[in-house]
Amino acid sequence: PPPVTLLARGMNISDPERELQMLHAIKVGPQQPPPVWISEILAGISGWRTGQVIHLPLGGQERTVIIAGIYRDYAYQEGSVSIPIQQYRTWSGDDAVNGVALWLRPGTAIPAAIRKLRQTLPDGGQLLIATPKEIRSKSLQIFNQSFIATYALEAVAMVIGLLGVSSGFGAQTLMRRSEFAMLRHLGLRRRDLLTLLFAEGSVLSLLGIFIGGALGMAISIILIEVVNPQSFHWHMGFHPSWRLLLTLSAILWLASTATMVLAGRRAVRHTSAVLRDD
């Protein structure tokens, strides 16, 4: 495989899930080589699997280790290998530390803990400290900024779609002028015709939202389960935001139904004018 990143972590060998988001893991016996864990990306690039014995160049020697698990990691696009820091120091003699993760006791105030940490440690004011919430918010902000153009294209597509709905439904209602005229002749009021158009528009809108949503969900699954593993060698969790999807569906339903009704009113007005002229 290409050069990868070696991460020396202060981790519990018997419970690696405390530090890593494990996808596959095995138990390593005392008679087996020391364990390491590789990222999903590295597993996809190299073809390595759990339980496989590999050799790492470390401390001027080839170290024999066994892959004890595969974990999810998006930070290192060429892959990473995680090794217990005690084992790394034994083999390399490097005692340096450039990153620390702290778990606070339940009920501890985070701002107060950060202030105390900066006051206690030498050069504490120069430390870069971030909570998981801040890291997640920053990551989502960067992710959303990367997709601003996509959101703009989605908005343009919605506008074009509504214009197409308006034109199509308006043309359809104009072609049904004789039908509307007959219904008016039979006693239906203009309000009744508008109610009929609203019902038809609602059904067509719901049908379009259902088909579009099903196709979008299918494309999402293909991207996550097929395209990402083949192109980038990693998976992602699939957790649809049903509340957001339902909200957007309701907005689209209202917008498309209103567009259809407004387009159909022209045909109803034309029909009323024809009846008055007759």
Tab-separated table of C-alpha atoms in Angstrom:
chain	number	residue	atom	x	y	z
A	1	PRO	CA	0.000	0.000	0.000
A	2	PRO	CA	1.060	3.666	-0.278
A	3	PRO	CA	2.604	5.455	2.747
A	4	VAL	CA	0.091	5.628	5.577
A	5	THR	CA	-0.147	7.516	8.866
A	6	LEU	CA	0.920	5.746	12.057
A	7	LEU	CA	-1.048	6.885	15.114
A	8	ALA	CA	0.252	6.023	18.589
A	9	ARG	CA	-2.763	6.156	20.913
A	10	GLY	CA	-3.166	5.780	24.638
A	11	MET	CA	-5.762	3.052	24.354
A	12	ASN	CA	-7.063	0.072	26.253
A	13	ILE	CA	-6.210	-3.048	24.256
A	14	SER	CA	-9.134	-4.959	25.751
A	15	ASP	CA	-11.594	-2.143	24.930
A	16	PRO	CA	-10.446	-0.345	21.741
A	17	GLU	CA	-13.957	0.976	21.053
A	18	ARG	CA	-13.393	3.644	23.701
A	19	GLU	CA	-11.072	5.473	21.288
A	20	LEU	CA	-12.031	4.020	17.902
A	21	GLN	CA	-15.284	3.488	16.035
A	22	MET	CA	-14.791	-0.188	15.324
A	23	LEU	CA	-16.324	-1.942	12.330
A	24	HIS	CA	-14.713	-5.362	12.774
A	25	ALA	CA	-12.614	-6.616	15.669
A	26	ILE	CA	-11.138	-9.829	17.024
A	27	LYS	CA	-9.601	-10.875	20.312
A	28	VAL	CA	-5.827	-11.244	20.283
A	29	GLY	CA	-4.274	-13.923	22.455
A	30	PRO	CA	-1.097	-13.479	24.533
A	31	GLN	CA	0.837	-15.821	22.221
A	32	GLN	CA	0.032	-13.746	19.137
A	33	PRO	CA	1.957	-10.693	17.853
A	34	PRO	CA	1.101	-7.264	19.316
A	35	PRO	CA	-2.190	-5.892	17.982
A	36	VAL	CA	-2.735	-2.897	15.742
A	37	TRP	CA	-5.891	-1.478	14.224
A	38	ILE	CA	-6.214	-0.161	10.658
A	39	SER	CA	-8.669	2.299	9.163
A	40	GLU	CA	-11.380	1.225	6.755
A	41	ILE	CA	-9.679	3.206	3.985
A	42	LEU	CA	-6.409	1.347	4.468
A	43	ALA	CA	-8.262	-1.968	4.503
A	44	GLY	CA	-9.879	-1.083	1.178
A	45	ILE	CA	-6.606	0.055	-0.419
A	46	SER	CA	-4.376	-2.761	0.855
A	47	GLY	CA	-6.832	-5.633	1.068
A	48	TRP	CA	-5.739	-6.333	4.654
A	49	ARG	CA	-8.266	-8.000	6.944
A	50	THR	CA	-8.659	-8.651	10.671
A	51	GLY	CA	-6.476	-11.476	11.939
A	52	GLN	CA	-3.823	-10.910	9.271
A	53	VAL	CA	-0.183	-10.668	10.339
A	54	ILE	CA	1.715	-7.746	8.776
A	55	HIS	CA	5.084	-6.057	9.205
A	56	LEU	CA	5.586	-2.405	10.134
A	57	PRO	CA	8.894	-0.541	9.752
A	58	LEU	CA	9.350	1.020	13.187
A	59	GLY	CA	12.448	1.857	15.202
A	60	GLY	CA	14.729	0.772	12.378
A	61	GLN	CA	13.300	-2.758	12.284
A	62	GLU	CA	10.432	-4.707	10.736
A	63	ARG	CA	7.928	-5.228	13.535
A	64	THR	CA	5.510	-8.143	13.309
A	65	VAL	CA	1.976	-7.215	14.344
A	66	ILE	CA	-1.520	-8.593	13.887
A	67	ILE	CA	-4.535	-6.630	12.700
A	68	ALA	CA	-6.962	-6.768	15.612
A	69	GLY	CA	-9.660	-4.608	14.039
A	70	ILE	CA	-10.819	-2.199	11.370
A	71	TYR	CA	-12.186	1.170	12.399
A	72	ARG	CA	-13.942	4.061	10.683
A	73	ASP	CA	-11.751	7.099	10.046
A	74	TYR	CA	-12.301	9.986	7.604
A	75	ALA	CA	-9.313	12.131	8.595
A	76	TYR	CA	-6.572	10.288	6.709
A	77	GLN	CA	-7.476	9.702	3.083
A	78	GLU	CA	-4.512	7.385	2.465
A	79	GLY	CA	-5.295	5.275	5.512
A	80	SER	CA	-3.966	5.013	9.051
A	81	VAL	CA	-2.643	2.428	11.490
A	82	SER	CA	-3.308	2.812	15.218
A	83	ILE	CA	-0.921	1.241	17.707
A	84	PRO	CA	-0.943	1.401	21.539
A	85	ILE	CA	1.376	4.188	22.611
A	86	GLN	CA	3.160	1.934	25.115
A	87	GLN	CA	4.148	-0.452	22.332
A	88	TYR	CA	5.161	2.447	20.097
A	89	ARG	CA	7.461	3.897	22.776
A	90	THR	CA	9.032	0.523	23.460
A	91	TRP	CA	9.913	0.025	19.814
A	92	SER	CA	10.784	3.605	18.805
A	93	GLY	CA	12.044	5.258	22.006
A	94	ASP	CA	9.969	8.333	21.113
A	95	ASP	CA	8.253	9.807	24.189
A	96	ALA	CA	6.829	12.917	22.506
A	97	VAL	CA	3.091	13.692	22.661
A	98	ASN	CA	1.330	16.073	20.281
A	99	GLY	CA	-2.301	15.397	21.109
A	100	VAL	CA	-4.292	14.511	24.234
A	101	ALA	CA	-7.918	13.425	24.682
A	102	LEU	CA	-9.552	13.989	28.070
A	103	TRP	CA	-12.738	12.452	29.482
A	104	LEU	CA	-14.331	14.642	32.166
A	105	ARG	CA	-16.295	13.337	35.107
A	106	PRO	CA	-20.100	13.592	34.783
A	107	GLY	CA	-21.325	17.012	35.874
A	108	THR	CA	-18.006	18.778	35.281
A	109	ALA	CA	-18.377	22.244	33.735
A	110	ILE	CA	-16.405	22.246	30.500
A	111	PRO	CA	-15.489	25.997	30.454
A	112	ALA	CA	-14.193	25.804	34.026
A	113	ALA	CA	-12.168	22.676	33.242
A	114	ILE	CA	-10.588	24.367	30.215
A	115	ARG	CA	-9.661	27.472	32.251
A	116	LYS	CA	-8.091	25.347	34.967
A	117	LEU	CA	-6.206	23.322	32.368
A	118	ARG	CA	-4.738	26.452	30.774
A	119	GLN	CA	-3.736	27.850	34.173
A	120	THR	CA	-2.164	24.611	35.395
A	121	LEU	CA	-0.086	23.515	32.403
A	122	PRO	CA	3.031	25.371	31.249
A	123	ASP	CA	2.281	27.468	28.174
A	124	GLY	CA	-1.358	26.493	28.617
A	125	GLY	CA	-2.498	29.642	26.836
A	126	GLN	CA	-0.941	28.348	23.611
A	127	LEU	CA	-2.831	25.049	23.668
A	128	LEU	CA	-5.494	24.414	21.061
A	129	ILE	CA	-8.443	22.935	22.970
A	130	ALA	CA	-11.715	21.857	21.361
A	131	THR	CA	-14.685	19.869	22.615
A	132	PRO	CA	-16.279	17.122	20.509
A	133	LYS	CA	-19.293	19.398	19.995
A	134	GLU	CA	-17.095	22.192	18.628
A	135	ILE	CA	-15.226	19.796	16.341
A	136	ARG	CA	-18.481	18.376	15.041
A	137	SER	CA	-19.957	21.859	14.460
A	138	LYS	CA	-16.828	22.991	12.624
A	139	SER	CA	-16.800	19.851	10.507
A	140	LEU	CA	-20.459	20.278	9.570
A	141	GLN	CA	-19.833	23.950	8.762
A	142	ILE	CA	-17.001	23.041	6.399
A	143	PHE	CA	-19.119	20.268	4.899
A	144	ASN	CA	-22.068	22.600	4.304
A	145	GLN	CA	-19.806	25.258	2.779
A	146	SER	CA	-18.529	22.646	0.348
A	147	PHE	CA	-22.084	21.978	-0.809
A	148	ILE	CA	-23.315	25.568	-1.164
A	149	ALA	CA	-23.266	25.203	-4.967
A	150	THR	CA	-25.264	21.968	-4.640
A	151	TYR	CA	-27.912	23.668	-2.509
A	152	ALA	CA	-28.166	26.483	-5.073
A	153	LEU	CA	-28.628	23.935	-7.848
A	154	GLU	CA	-31.340	22.218	-5.808
A	155	ALA	CA	-33.183	25.534	-5.412
A	156	VAL	CA	-32.934	26.222	-9.154
A	157	ALA	CA	-34.178	22.702	-9.891
A	158	MET	CA	-37.192	23.246	-7.619
A	159	VAL	CA	-38.074	26.527	-9.340
A	160	ILE	CA	-37.742	24.945	-12.784
A	161	GLY	CA	-39.822	22.001	-11.621
A	162	LEU	CA	-42.601	24.270	-10.340
A	163	LEU	CA	-42.577	26.170	-13.638
A	164	GLY	CA	-42.884	22.867	-15.470
A	165	VAL	CA	-45.749	21.810	-13.215
A	166	SER	CA	-47.499	25.124	-13.822
A	167	SER	CA	-47.142	24.867	-17.596
A	168	GLY	CA	-48.146	21.213	-17.763
A	169	PHE	CA	-51.129	21.449	-15.460
A	170	GLY	CA	-52.234	24.725	-17.042
A	171	ALA	CA	-52.137	23.165	-20.510
A	172	GLN	CA	-54.020	20.150	-19.238
A	173	THR	CA	-56.798	22.249	-17.719
A	174	LEU	CA	-57.107	24.368	-20.856
A	175	MET	CA	-57.624	21.194	-22.856
A	176	ARG	CA	-60.463	20.275	-20.477
A	177	ARG	CA	-62.457	23.452	-21.039
A	178	SER	CA	-65.368	21.551	-22.534
A	179	GLU	CA	-65.387	19.216	-19.535
A	180	PHE	CA	-65.471	22.143	-17.139
A	181	ALA	CA	-68.184	23.829	-19.178
A	182	MET	CA	-70.315	20.679	-18.976
A	183	LEU	CA	-69.776	20.476	-15.213
A	184	ARG	CA	-70.836	24.120	-14.858
A	185	HIS	CA	-73.876	23.421	-16.980
A	186	LEU	CA	-74.785	20.541	-14.670
A	187	GLY	CA	-74.754	22.894	-11.700
A	188	LEU	CA	-71.249	22.876	-10.297
A	189	ARG	CA	-70.131	26.226	-8.988
A	190	ARG	CA	-66.789	27.809	-9.718
A	191	ARG	CA	-65.760	27.008	-6.164
A	192	ASP	CA	-66.553	23.347	-6.794
A	193	LEU	CA	-64.310	23.313	-9.856
A	194	LEU	CA	-61.481	24.856	-7.859
A	195	THR	CA	-61.990	22.174	-5.186
A	196	LEU	CA	-61.749	19.524	-7.904
A	197	LEU	CA	-58.528	21.066	-9.201
A	198	PHE	CA	-57.126	21.184	-5.676
A	199	ALA	CA	-57.889	17.494	-5.161
A	200	GLU	CA	-56.277	16.547	-8.472
A	201	GLY	CA	-53.250	18.724	-7.770
A	202	SER	CA	-52.846	17.230	-4.299
A	203	VAL	CA	-52.918	13.663	-5.583
A	204	LEU	CA	-50.466	14.408	-8.409
A	205	SER	CA	-48.135	16.255	-6.014
A	206	LEU	CA	-48.156	13.424	-3.479
A	207	LEU	CA	-47.500	10.909	-6.247
A	208	GLY	CA	-44.556	12.977	-7.531
A	209	ILE	CA	-43.116	13.399	-4.031
A	210	PHE	CA	-43.433	9.670	-3.347
A	211	ILE	CA	-41.746	8.643	-6.608
A	212	GLY	CA	-39.046	11.329	-6.288
A	213	GLY	CA	-38.385	10.428	-2.659
A	214	ALA	CA	-38.107	6.710	-3.463
A	215	LEU	CA	-35.704	7.382	-6.332
A	216	GLY	CA	-33.641	9.775	-4.177
A	217	MET	CA	-33.445	7.204	-1.378
A	218	ALA	CA	-32.343	4.532	-3.853
A	219	ILE	CA	-29.620	6.808	-5.274
A	220	SER	CA	-28.435	7.604	-1.734
A	221	ILE	CA	-28.123	3.920	-0.888
A	222	ILE	CA	-26.199	3.267	-4.119
A	223	LEU	CA	-23.804	6.134	-3.354
A	224	ILE	CA	-23.222	4.935	0.215
A	225	GLU	CA	-23.040	1.195	-0.375
A	226	VAL	CA	-21.461	1.064	-3.852
A	227	VAL	CA	-19.868	4.311	-5.045
A	228	ASN	CA	-18.133	5.356	-1.802
A	229	PRO	CA	-16.544	1.940	-1.062
A	230	GLN	CA	-15.340	1.545	-4.652
A	231	SER	CA	-14.085	5.116	-5.100
A	232	PHE	CA	-12.955	6.149	-1.589
A	233	HIS	CA	-12.790	2.822	0.318
A	234	TRP	CA	-15.003	3.957	3.177
A	235	HIS	CA	-18.623	3.714	4.250
A	236	MET	CA	-20.794	6.153	6.135
A	237	GLY	CA	-23.744	5.677	8.423
A	238	PHE	CA	-27.184	5.938	6.820
A	239	HIS	CA	-29.503	7.806	9.176
A	240	PRO	CA	-32.129	9.793	7.236
A	241	SER	CA	-33.549	12.846	8.976
A	242	TRP	CA	-37.191	11.875	8.662
A	243	ARG	CA	-38.441	15.078	10.283
A	244	LEU	CA	-36.533	17.215	7.765
A	245	LEU	CA	-37.658	15.019	4.873
A	246	LEU	CA	-41.299	15.251	5.957
A	247	THR	CA	-41.014	19.031	6.342
A	248	LEU	CA	-39.521	19.440	2.870
A	249	SER	CA	-42.132	17.091	1.422
A	250	ALA	CA	-44.911	19.167	2.982
A	251	ILE	CA	-43.415	22.376	1.569
A	252	LEU	CA	-43.108	20.817	-1.883
A	253	TRP	CA	-46.655	19.498	-1.676
A	254	LEU	CA	-48.037	22.925	-0.788
A	255	ALA	CA	-45.952	24.679	-3.446
A	256	SER	CA	-46.803	22.274	-6.260
A	257	THR	CA	-50.489	22.042	-5.330
A	258	ALA	CA	-50.804	25.831	-5.141
A	259	THR	CA	-49.029	26.125	-8.491
A	260	MET	CA	-51.439	23.667	-10.072
A	261	VAL	CA	-54.491	25.404	-8.613
A	262	LEU	CA	-53.303	28.839	-9.757
A	263	ALA	CA	-52.638	27.483	-13.243
A	264	GLY	CA	-56.041	25.801	-13.345
A	265	ARG	CA	-57.914	28.935	-12.290
A	266	ARG	CA	-57.206	30.459	-15.680
A	267	ALA	CA	-59.093	27.667	-17.384
A	268	VAL	CA	-61.942	27.997	-14.892
A	269	ARG	CA	-62.156	31.746	-15.529
A	270	HIS	CA	-62.163	31.105	-19.264
A	271	THR	CA	-64.932	28.555	-18.866
A	272	SER	CA	-67.005	31.020	-16.819
A	273	ALA	CA	-66.525	33.672	-19.473
A	274	VAL	CA	-67.661	31.282	-22.198
A	275	LEU	CA	-70.798	30.393	-20.247
A	276	ARG	CA	-71.629	34.063	-19.690
A	277	ASP	CA	-71.202	34.769	-23.373
A	278	ASP	CA	-73.520	31.912	-24.221
